[in-house]
PDB file of C-alpha atoms in Angstrom:
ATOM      1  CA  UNK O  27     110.244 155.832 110.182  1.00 94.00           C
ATOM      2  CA  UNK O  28     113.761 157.796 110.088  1.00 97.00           C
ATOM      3  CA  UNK O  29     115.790 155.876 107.108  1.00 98.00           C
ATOM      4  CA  UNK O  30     119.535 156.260 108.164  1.00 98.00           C
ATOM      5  CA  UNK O  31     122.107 155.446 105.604  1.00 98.00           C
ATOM      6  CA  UNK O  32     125.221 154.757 106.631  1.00 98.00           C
ATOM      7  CA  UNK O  33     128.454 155.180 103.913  1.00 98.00           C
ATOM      8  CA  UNK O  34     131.355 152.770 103.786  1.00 98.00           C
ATOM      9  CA  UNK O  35     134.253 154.021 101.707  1.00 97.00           C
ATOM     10  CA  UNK O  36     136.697 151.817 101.240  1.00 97.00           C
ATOM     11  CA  UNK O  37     140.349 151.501  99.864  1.00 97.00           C
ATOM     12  CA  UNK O  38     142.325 148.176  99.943  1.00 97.00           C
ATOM     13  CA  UNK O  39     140.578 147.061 103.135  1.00 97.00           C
ATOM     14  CA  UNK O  40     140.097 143.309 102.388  1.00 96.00           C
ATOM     15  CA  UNK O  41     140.594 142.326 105.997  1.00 96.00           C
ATOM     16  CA  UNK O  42     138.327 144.777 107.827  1.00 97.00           C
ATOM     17  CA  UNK O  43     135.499 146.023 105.299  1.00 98.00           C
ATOM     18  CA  UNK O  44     133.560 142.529 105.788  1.00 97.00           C
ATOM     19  CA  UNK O  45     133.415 142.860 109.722  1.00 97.00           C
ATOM     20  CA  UNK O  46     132.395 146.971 108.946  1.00 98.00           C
ATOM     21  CA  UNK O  47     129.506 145.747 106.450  1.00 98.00           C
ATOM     22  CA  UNK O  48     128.696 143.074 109.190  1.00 98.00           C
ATOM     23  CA  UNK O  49     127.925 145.160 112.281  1.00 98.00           C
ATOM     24  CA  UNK O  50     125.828 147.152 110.037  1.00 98.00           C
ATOM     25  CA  UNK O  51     123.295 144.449 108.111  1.00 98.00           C
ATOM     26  CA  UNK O  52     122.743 142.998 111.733  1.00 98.00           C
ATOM     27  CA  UNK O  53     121.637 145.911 113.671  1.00 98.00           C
ATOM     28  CA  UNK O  54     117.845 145.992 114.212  1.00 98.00           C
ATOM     29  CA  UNK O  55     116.577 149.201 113.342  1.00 98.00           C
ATOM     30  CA  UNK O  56     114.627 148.090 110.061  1.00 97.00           C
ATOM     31  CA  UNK O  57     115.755 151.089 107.852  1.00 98.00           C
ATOM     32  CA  UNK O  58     118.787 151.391 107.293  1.00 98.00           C
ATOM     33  CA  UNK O  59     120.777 152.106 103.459  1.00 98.00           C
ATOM     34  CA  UNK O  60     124.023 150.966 102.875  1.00 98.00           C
ATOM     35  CA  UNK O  61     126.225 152.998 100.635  1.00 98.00           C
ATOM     36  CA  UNK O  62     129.453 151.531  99.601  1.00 98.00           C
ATOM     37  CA  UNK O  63     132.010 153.837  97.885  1.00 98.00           C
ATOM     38  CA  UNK O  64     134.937 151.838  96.953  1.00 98.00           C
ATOM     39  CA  UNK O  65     138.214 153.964  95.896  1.00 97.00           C
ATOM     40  CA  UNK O  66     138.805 150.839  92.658  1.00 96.00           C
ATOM     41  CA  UNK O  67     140.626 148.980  95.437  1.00 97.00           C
ATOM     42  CA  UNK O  68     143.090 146.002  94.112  1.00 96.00           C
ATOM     43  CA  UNK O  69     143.768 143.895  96.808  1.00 96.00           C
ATOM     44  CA  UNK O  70     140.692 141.827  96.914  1.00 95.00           C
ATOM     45  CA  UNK O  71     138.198 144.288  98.523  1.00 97.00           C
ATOM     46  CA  UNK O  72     136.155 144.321  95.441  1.00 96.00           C
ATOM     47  CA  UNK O  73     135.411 140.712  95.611  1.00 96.00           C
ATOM     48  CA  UNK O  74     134.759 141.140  98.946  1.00 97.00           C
ATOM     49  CA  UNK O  75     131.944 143.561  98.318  1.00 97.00           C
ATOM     50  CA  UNK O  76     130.606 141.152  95.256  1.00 96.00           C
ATOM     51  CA  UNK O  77     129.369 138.636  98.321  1.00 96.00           C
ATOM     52  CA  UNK O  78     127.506 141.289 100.038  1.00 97.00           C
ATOM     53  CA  UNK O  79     125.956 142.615  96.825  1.00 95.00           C
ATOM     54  CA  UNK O  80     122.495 141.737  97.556  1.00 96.00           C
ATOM     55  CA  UNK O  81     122.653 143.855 100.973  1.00 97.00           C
ATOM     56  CA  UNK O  82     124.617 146.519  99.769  1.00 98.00           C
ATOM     57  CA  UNK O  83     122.065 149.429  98.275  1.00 98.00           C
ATOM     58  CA  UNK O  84     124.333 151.593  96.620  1.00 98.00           C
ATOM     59  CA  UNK O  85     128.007 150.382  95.256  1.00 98.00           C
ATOM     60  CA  UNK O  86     130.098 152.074  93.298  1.00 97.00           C
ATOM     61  CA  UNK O  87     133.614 151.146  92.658  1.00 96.00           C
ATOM     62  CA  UNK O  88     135.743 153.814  90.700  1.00 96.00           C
ATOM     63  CA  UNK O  89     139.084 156.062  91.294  1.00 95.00           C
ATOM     64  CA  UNK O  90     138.406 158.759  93.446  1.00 94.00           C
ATOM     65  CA  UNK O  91     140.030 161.942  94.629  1.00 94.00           C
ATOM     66  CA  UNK O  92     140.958 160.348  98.189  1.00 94.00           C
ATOM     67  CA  UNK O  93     138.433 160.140 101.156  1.00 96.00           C
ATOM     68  CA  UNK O  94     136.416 163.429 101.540  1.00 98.00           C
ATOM     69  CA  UNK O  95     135.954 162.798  97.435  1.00 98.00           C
ATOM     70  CA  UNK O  96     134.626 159.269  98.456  1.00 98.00           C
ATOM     71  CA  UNK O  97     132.134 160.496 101.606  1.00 98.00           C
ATOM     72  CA  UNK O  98     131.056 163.328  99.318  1.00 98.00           C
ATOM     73  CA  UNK O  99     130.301 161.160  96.788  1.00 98.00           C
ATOM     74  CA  UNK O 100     128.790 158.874  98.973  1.00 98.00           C
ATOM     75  CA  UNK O 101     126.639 161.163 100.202  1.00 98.00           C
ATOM     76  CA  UNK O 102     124.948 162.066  96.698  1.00 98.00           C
ATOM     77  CA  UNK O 103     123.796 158.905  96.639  1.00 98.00           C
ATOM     78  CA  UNK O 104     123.020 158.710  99.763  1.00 98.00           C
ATOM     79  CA  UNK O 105     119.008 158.645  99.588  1.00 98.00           C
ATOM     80  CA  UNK O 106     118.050 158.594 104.223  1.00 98.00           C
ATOM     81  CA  UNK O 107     116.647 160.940 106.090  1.00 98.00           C
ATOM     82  CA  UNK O 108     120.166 161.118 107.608  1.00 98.00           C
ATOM     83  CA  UNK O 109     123.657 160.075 106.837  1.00 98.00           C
ATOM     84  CA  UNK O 110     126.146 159.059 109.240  1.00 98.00           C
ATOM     85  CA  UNK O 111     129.936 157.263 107.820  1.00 98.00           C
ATOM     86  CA  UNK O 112     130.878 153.873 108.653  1.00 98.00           C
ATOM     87  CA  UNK O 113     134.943 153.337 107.813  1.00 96.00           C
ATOM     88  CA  UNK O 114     136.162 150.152 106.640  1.00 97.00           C
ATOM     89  CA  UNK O 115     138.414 149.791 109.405  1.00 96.00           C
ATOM     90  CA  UNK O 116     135.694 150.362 111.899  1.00 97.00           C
ATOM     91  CA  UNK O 117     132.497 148.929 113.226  1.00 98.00           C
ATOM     92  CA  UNK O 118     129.203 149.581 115.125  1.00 98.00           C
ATOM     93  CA  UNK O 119     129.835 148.964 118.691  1.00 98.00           C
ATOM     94  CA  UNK O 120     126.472 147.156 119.406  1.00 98.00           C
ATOM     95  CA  UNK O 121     123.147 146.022 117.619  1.00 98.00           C
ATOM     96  CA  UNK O 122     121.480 148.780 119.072  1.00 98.00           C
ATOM     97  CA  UNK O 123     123.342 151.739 117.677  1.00 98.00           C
ATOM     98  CA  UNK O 124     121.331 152.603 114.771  1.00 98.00           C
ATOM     99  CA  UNK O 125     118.088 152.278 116.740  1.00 98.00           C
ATOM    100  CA  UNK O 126     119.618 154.893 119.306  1.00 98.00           C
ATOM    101  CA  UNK O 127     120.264 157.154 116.573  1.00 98.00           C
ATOM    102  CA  UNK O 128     117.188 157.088 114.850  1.00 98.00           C
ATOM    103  CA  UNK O 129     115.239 157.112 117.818  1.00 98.00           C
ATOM    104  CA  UNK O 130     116.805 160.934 118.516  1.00 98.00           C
ATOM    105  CA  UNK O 131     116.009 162.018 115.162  1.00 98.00           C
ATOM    106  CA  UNK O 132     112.678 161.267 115.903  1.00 97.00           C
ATOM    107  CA  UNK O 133     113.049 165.113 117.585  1.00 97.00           C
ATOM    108  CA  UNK O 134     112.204 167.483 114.527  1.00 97.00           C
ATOM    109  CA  UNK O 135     114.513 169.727 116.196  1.00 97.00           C
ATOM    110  CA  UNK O 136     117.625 167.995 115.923  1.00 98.00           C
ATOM    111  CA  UNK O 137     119.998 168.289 112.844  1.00 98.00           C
ATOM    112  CA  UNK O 138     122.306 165.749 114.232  1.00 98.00           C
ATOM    113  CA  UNK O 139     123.512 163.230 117.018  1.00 98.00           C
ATOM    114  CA  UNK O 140     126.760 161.940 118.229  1.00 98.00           C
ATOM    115  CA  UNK O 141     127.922 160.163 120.807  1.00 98.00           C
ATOM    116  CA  UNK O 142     131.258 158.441 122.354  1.00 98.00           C
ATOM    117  CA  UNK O 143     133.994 156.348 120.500  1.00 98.00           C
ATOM    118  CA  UNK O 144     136.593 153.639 122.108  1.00 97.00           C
ATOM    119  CA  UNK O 145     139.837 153.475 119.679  1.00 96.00           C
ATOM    120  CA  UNK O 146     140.884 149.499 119.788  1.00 97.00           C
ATOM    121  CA  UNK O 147     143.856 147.363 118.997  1.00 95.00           C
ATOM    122  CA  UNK O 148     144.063 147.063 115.263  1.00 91.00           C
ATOM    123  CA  UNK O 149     144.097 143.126 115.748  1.00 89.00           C
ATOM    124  CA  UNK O 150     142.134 142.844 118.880  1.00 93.00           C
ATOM    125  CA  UNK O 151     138.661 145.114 119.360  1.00 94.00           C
ATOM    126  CA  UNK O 152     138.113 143.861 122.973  1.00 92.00           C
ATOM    127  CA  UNK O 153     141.724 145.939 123.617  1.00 95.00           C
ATOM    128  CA  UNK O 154     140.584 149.460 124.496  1.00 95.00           C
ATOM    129  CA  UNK O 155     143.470 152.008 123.767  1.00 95.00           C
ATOM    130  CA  UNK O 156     141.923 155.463 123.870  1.00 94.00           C
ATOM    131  CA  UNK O 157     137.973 156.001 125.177  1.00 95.00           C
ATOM    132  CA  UNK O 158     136.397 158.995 123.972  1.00 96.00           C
ATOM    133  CA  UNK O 159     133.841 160.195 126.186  1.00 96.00           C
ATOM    134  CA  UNK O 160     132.031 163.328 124.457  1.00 96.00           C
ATOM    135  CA  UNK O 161     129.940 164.909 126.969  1.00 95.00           C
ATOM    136  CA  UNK O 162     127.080 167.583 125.897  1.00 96.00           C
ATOM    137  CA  UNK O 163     127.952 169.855 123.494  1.00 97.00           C
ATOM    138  CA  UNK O 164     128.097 173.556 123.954  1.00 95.00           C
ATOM    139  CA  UNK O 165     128.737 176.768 122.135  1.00 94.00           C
ATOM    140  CA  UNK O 166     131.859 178.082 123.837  1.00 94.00           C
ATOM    141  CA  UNK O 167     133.129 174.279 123.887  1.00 96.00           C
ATOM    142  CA  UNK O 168     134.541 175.083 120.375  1.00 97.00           C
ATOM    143  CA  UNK O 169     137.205 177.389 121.252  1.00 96.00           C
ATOM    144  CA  UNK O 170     138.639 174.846 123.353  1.00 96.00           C
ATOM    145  CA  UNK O 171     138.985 172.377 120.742  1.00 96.00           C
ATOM    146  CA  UNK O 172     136.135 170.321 121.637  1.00 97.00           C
ATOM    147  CA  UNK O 173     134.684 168.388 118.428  1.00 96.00           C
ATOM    148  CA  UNK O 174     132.659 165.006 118.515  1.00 97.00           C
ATOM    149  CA  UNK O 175     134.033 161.716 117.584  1.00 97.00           C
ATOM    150  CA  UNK O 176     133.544 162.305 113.779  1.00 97.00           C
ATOM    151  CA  UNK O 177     132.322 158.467 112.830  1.00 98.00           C
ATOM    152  CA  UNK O 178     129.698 158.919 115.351  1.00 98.00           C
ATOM    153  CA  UNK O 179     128.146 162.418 114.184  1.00 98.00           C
ATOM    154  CA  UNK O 180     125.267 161.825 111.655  1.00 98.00           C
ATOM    155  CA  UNK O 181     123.783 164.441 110.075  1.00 98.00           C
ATOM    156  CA  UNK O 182     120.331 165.360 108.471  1.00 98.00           C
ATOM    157  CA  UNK O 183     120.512 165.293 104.894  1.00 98.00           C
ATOM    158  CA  UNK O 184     119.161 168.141 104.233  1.00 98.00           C
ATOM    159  CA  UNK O 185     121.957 169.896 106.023  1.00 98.00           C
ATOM    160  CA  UNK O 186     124.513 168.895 103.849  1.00 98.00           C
ATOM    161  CA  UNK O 187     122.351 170.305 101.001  1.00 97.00           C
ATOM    162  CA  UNK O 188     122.314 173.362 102.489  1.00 97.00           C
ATOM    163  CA  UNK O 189     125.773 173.741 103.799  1.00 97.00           C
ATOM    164  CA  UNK O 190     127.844 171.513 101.995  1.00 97.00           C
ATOM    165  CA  UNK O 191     130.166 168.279 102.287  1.00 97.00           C
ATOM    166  CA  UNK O 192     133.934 167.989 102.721  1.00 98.00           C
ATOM    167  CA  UNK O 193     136.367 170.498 101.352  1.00 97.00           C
ATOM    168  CA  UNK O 194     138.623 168.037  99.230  1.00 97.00           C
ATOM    169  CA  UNK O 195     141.083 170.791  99.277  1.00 96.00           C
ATOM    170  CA  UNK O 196     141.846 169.606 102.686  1.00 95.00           C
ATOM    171  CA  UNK O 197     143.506 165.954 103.342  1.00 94.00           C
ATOM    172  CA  UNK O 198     143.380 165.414 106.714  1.00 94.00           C
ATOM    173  CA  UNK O 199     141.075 167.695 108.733  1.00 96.00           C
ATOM    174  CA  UNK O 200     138.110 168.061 106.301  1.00 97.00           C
ATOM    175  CA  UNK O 201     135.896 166.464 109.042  1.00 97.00           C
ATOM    176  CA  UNK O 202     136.590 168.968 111.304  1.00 97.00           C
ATOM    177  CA  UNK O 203     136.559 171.438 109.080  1.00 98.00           C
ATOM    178  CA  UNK O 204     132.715 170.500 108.214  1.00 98.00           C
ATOM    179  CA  UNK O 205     131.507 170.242 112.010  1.00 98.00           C
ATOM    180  CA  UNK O 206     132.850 173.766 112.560  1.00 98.00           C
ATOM    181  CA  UNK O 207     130.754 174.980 109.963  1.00 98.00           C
ATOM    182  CA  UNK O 208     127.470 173.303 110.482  1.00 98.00           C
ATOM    183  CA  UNK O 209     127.549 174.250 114.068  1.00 97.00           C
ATOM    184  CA  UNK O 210     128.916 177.669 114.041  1.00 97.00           C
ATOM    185  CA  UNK O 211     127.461 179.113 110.299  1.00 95.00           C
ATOM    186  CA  UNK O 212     125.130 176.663 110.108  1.00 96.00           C
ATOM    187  CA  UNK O 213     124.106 176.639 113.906  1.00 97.00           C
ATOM    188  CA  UNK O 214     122.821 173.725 114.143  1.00 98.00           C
ATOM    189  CA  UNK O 215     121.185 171.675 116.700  1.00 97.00           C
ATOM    190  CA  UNK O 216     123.009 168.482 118.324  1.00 98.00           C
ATOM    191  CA  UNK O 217     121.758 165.487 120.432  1.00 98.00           C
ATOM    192  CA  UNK O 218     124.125 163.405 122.888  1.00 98.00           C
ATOM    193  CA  UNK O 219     123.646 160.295 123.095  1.00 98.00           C
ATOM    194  CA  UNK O 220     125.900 159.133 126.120  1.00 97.00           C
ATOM    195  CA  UNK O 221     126.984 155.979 125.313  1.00 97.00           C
ATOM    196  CA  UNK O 222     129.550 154.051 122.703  1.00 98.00           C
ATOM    197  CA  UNK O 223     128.409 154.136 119.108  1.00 98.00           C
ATOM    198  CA  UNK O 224     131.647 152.781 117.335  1.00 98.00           C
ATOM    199  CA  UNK O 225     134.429 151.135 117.845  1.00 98.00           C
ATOM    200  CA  UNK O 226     137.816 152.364 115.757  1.00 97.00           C
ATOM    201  CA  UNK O 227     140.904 150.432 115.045  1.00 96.00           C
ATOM    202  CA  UNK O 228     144.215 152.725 115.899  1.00 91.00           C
ATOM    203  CA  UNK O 229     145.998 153.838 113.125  1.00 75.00           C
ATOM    204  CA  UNK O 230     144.679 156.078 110.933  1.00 57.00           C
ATOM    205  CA  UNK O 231     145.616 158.514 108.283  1.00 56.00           C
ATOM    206  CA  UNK O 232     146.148 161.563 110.172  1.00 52.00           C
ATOM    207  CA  UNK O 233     148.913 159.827 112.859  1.00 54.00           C
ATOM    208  CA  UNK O 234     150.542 157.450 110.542  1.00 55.00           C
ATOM    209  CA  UNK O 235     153.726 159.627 109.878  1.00 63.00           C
ATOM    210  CA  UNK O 236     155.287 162.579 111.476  1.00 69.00           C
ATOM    211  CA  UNK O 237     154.375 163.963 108.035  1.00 80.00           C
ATOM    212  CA  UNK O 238     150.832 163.900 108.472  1.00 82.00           C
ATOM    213  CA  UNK O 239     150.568 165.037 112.073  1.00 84.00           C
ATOM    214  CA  UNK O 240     152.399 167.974 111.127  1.00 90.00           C
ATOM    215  CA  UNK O 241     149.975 168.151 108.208  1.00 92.00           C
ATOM    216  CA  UNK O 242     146.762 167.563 110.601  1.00 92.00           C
ATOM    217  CA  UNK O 243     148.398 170.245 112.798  1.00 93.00           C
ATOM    218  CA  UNK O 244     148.389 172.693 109.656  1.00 96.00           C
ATOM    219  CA  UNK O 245     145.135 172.132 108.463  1.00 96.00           C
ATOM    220  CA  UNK O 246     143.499 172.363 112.066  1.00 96.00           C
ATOM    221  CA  UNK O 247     144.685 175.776 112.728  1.00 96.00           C
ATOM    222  CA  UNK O 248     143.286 176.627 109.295  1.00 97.00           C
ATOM    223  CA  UNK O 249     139.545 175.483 110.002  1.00 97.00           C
ATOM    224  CA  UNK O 250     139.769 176.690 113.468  1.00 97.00           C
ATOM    225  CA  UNK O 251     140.795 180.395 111.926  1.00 97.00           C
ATOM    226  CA  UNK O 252     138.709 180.013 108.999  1.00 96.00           C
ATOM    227  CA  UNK O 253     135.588 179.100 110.910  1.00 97.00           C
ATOM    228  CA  UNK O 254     136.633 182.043 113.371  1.00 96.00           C
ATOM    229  CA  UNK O 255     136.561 179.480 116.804  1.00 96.00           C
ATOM    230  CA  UNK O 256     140.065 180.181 117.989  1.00 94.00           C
ATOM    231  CA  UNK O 257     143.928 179.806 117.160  1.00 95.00           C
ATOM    232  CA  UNK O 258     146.997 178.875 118.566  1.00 94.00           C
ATOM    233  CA  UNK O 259     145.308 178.166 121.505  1.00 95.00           C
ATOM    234  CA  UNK O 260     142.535 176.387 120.620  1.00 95.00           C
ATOM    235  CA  UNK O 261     144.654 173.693 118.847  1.00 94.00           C
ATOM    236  CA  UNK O 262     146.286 173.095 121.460  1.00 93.00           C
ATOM    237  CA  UNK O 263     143.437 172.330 123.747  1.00 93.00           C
ATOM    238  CA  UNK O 264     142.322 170.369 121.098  1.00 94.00           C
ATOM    239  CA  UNK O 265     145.173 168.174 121.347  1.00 91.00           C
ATOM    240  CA  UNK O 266     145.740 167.831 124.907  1.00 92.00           C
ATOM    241  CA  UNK O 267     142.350 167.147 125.480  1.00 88.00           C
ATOM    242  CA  UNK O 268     142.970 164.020 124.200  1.00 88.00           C
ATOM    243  CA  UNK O 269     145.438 162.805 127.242  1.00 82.00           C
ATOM    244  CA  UNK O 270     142.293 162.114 129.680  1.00 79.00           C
ATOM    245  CA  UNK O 271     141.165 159.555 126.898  1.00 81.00           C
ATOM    246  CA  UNK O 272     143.968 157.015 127.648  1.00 81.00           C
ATOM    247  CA  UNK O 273     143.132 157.090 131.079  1.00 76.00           C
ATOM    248  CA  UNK O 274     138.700 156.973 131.009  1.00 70.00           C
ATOM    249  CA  UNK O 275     136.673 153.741 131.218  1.00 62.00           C
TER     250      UNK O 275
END
């Protein structure tokens, strides 16, 4: 049976990490790890986690180096087959989703699986803002900014032994940064699985200031150049593919 563990980190989140750890202990694929990397949070998140202690496999609560230090970390002790991320601010759109994903890993062949994304009201998940439909993936997508919705990619294990986690160097666009390389020096195979996997609460790092979109901006031209899919003009496809995603259902 594919074991999938799925890794929480967590800063400050005492309103949201409970509902995150919740859509994970109740989905019904029997193997599942949870790995909870908490950043030494002081707002009441630690006793949070304290109440789920006996379902929680892995906890560590420590200062880290931000949240590509926390996944990477979370990965080492991740133990699965595969290893998808879970934020605290975000939850598992159905019971099912785990089930789906380990039921495509079932295919030796596959190194990883994604699937769609709805972004939701921060106070309201029924309130769908932006729907991110992925569609199959494809070689010669890349240079037109395509990526998957990052907290629905999970990944063999054994892939990020071989090819390596998150570049803490970069603060924003790390995730894409490691996507890029499993699938274009890593060439890696992906699965689609065409329906929603998680549900994510607007508001993020990389748009909460001017600051940091011109920083996201920055640090996707980098990957794209340094992972030799495009420039210029695949970041800009990569943003304004995002316009059709207010407007799908």
């Amino acid at each position: 049976m594919i074991r999938i563990s799925v890794v929480t980190a967590v800063y400050n989140r005492k309103d949201t990490v409970g509902e995150a750890l919740d859509s994970v202990f109740c989905q019904t694929h029997p193997s599942i790890e949870s790995v909870v990397i908490d950043g030494a949070s002081t707002d009441g998140t630690r006793q949070i986690l304290e109440t789920y202690r006996d379902r929680i496999d892995v906890l560590v609560s420590e200062r880290d180096g931000g949240i590509y230090d926390a996944l990477n970390k979370g990965i080492r002790h991740a133990t699965g087959d595969v290893v998808g991320f879970l934020h605290a601010d975000d939850v598992l759109a159905d019971l099912g989703v785990i089930a789906r994903i380990a039921q495509a890993f079932e295919d030796p062949s596959v190194d990883a699986v994604y699937g769609d994304l709805k972004y939701v009201a921060h106070g309201d998940l029924g309130k769908v803002i932006r729907h991110w439909k992925s569609g199959e993936y494809r070689p010669s997508m890349l240079r037109n900014g395509w990526m998957p919705p990052h907290p629905t990619f999970y990944v063999r294990r054994s892939v990020y032994a071989q090819h390596g986690g998150f570049d803490v160097n970069l603060r924003i666009a790390a995730d894409y940064d490691s996507v890029l390389r499993f699938l274009t020096r890593g060439r890696i195979s992906l699965a689609y699985i065409p329906s929603v996997l998680v549900l994510m609460r607007v508001g993020g790092a990389s748009n909460a200031s001017l600051r940091n979109i011109l920083r996201k901006s920055r640090e996707d031209l980098l990957v794209i150049r340094r992972n030799r899919v495009g420039g210029w003009p695949t970041l800009f496809l990569k943003n304004t593919r995002k316009i059709g995603q207010f407007f799908a259902r």
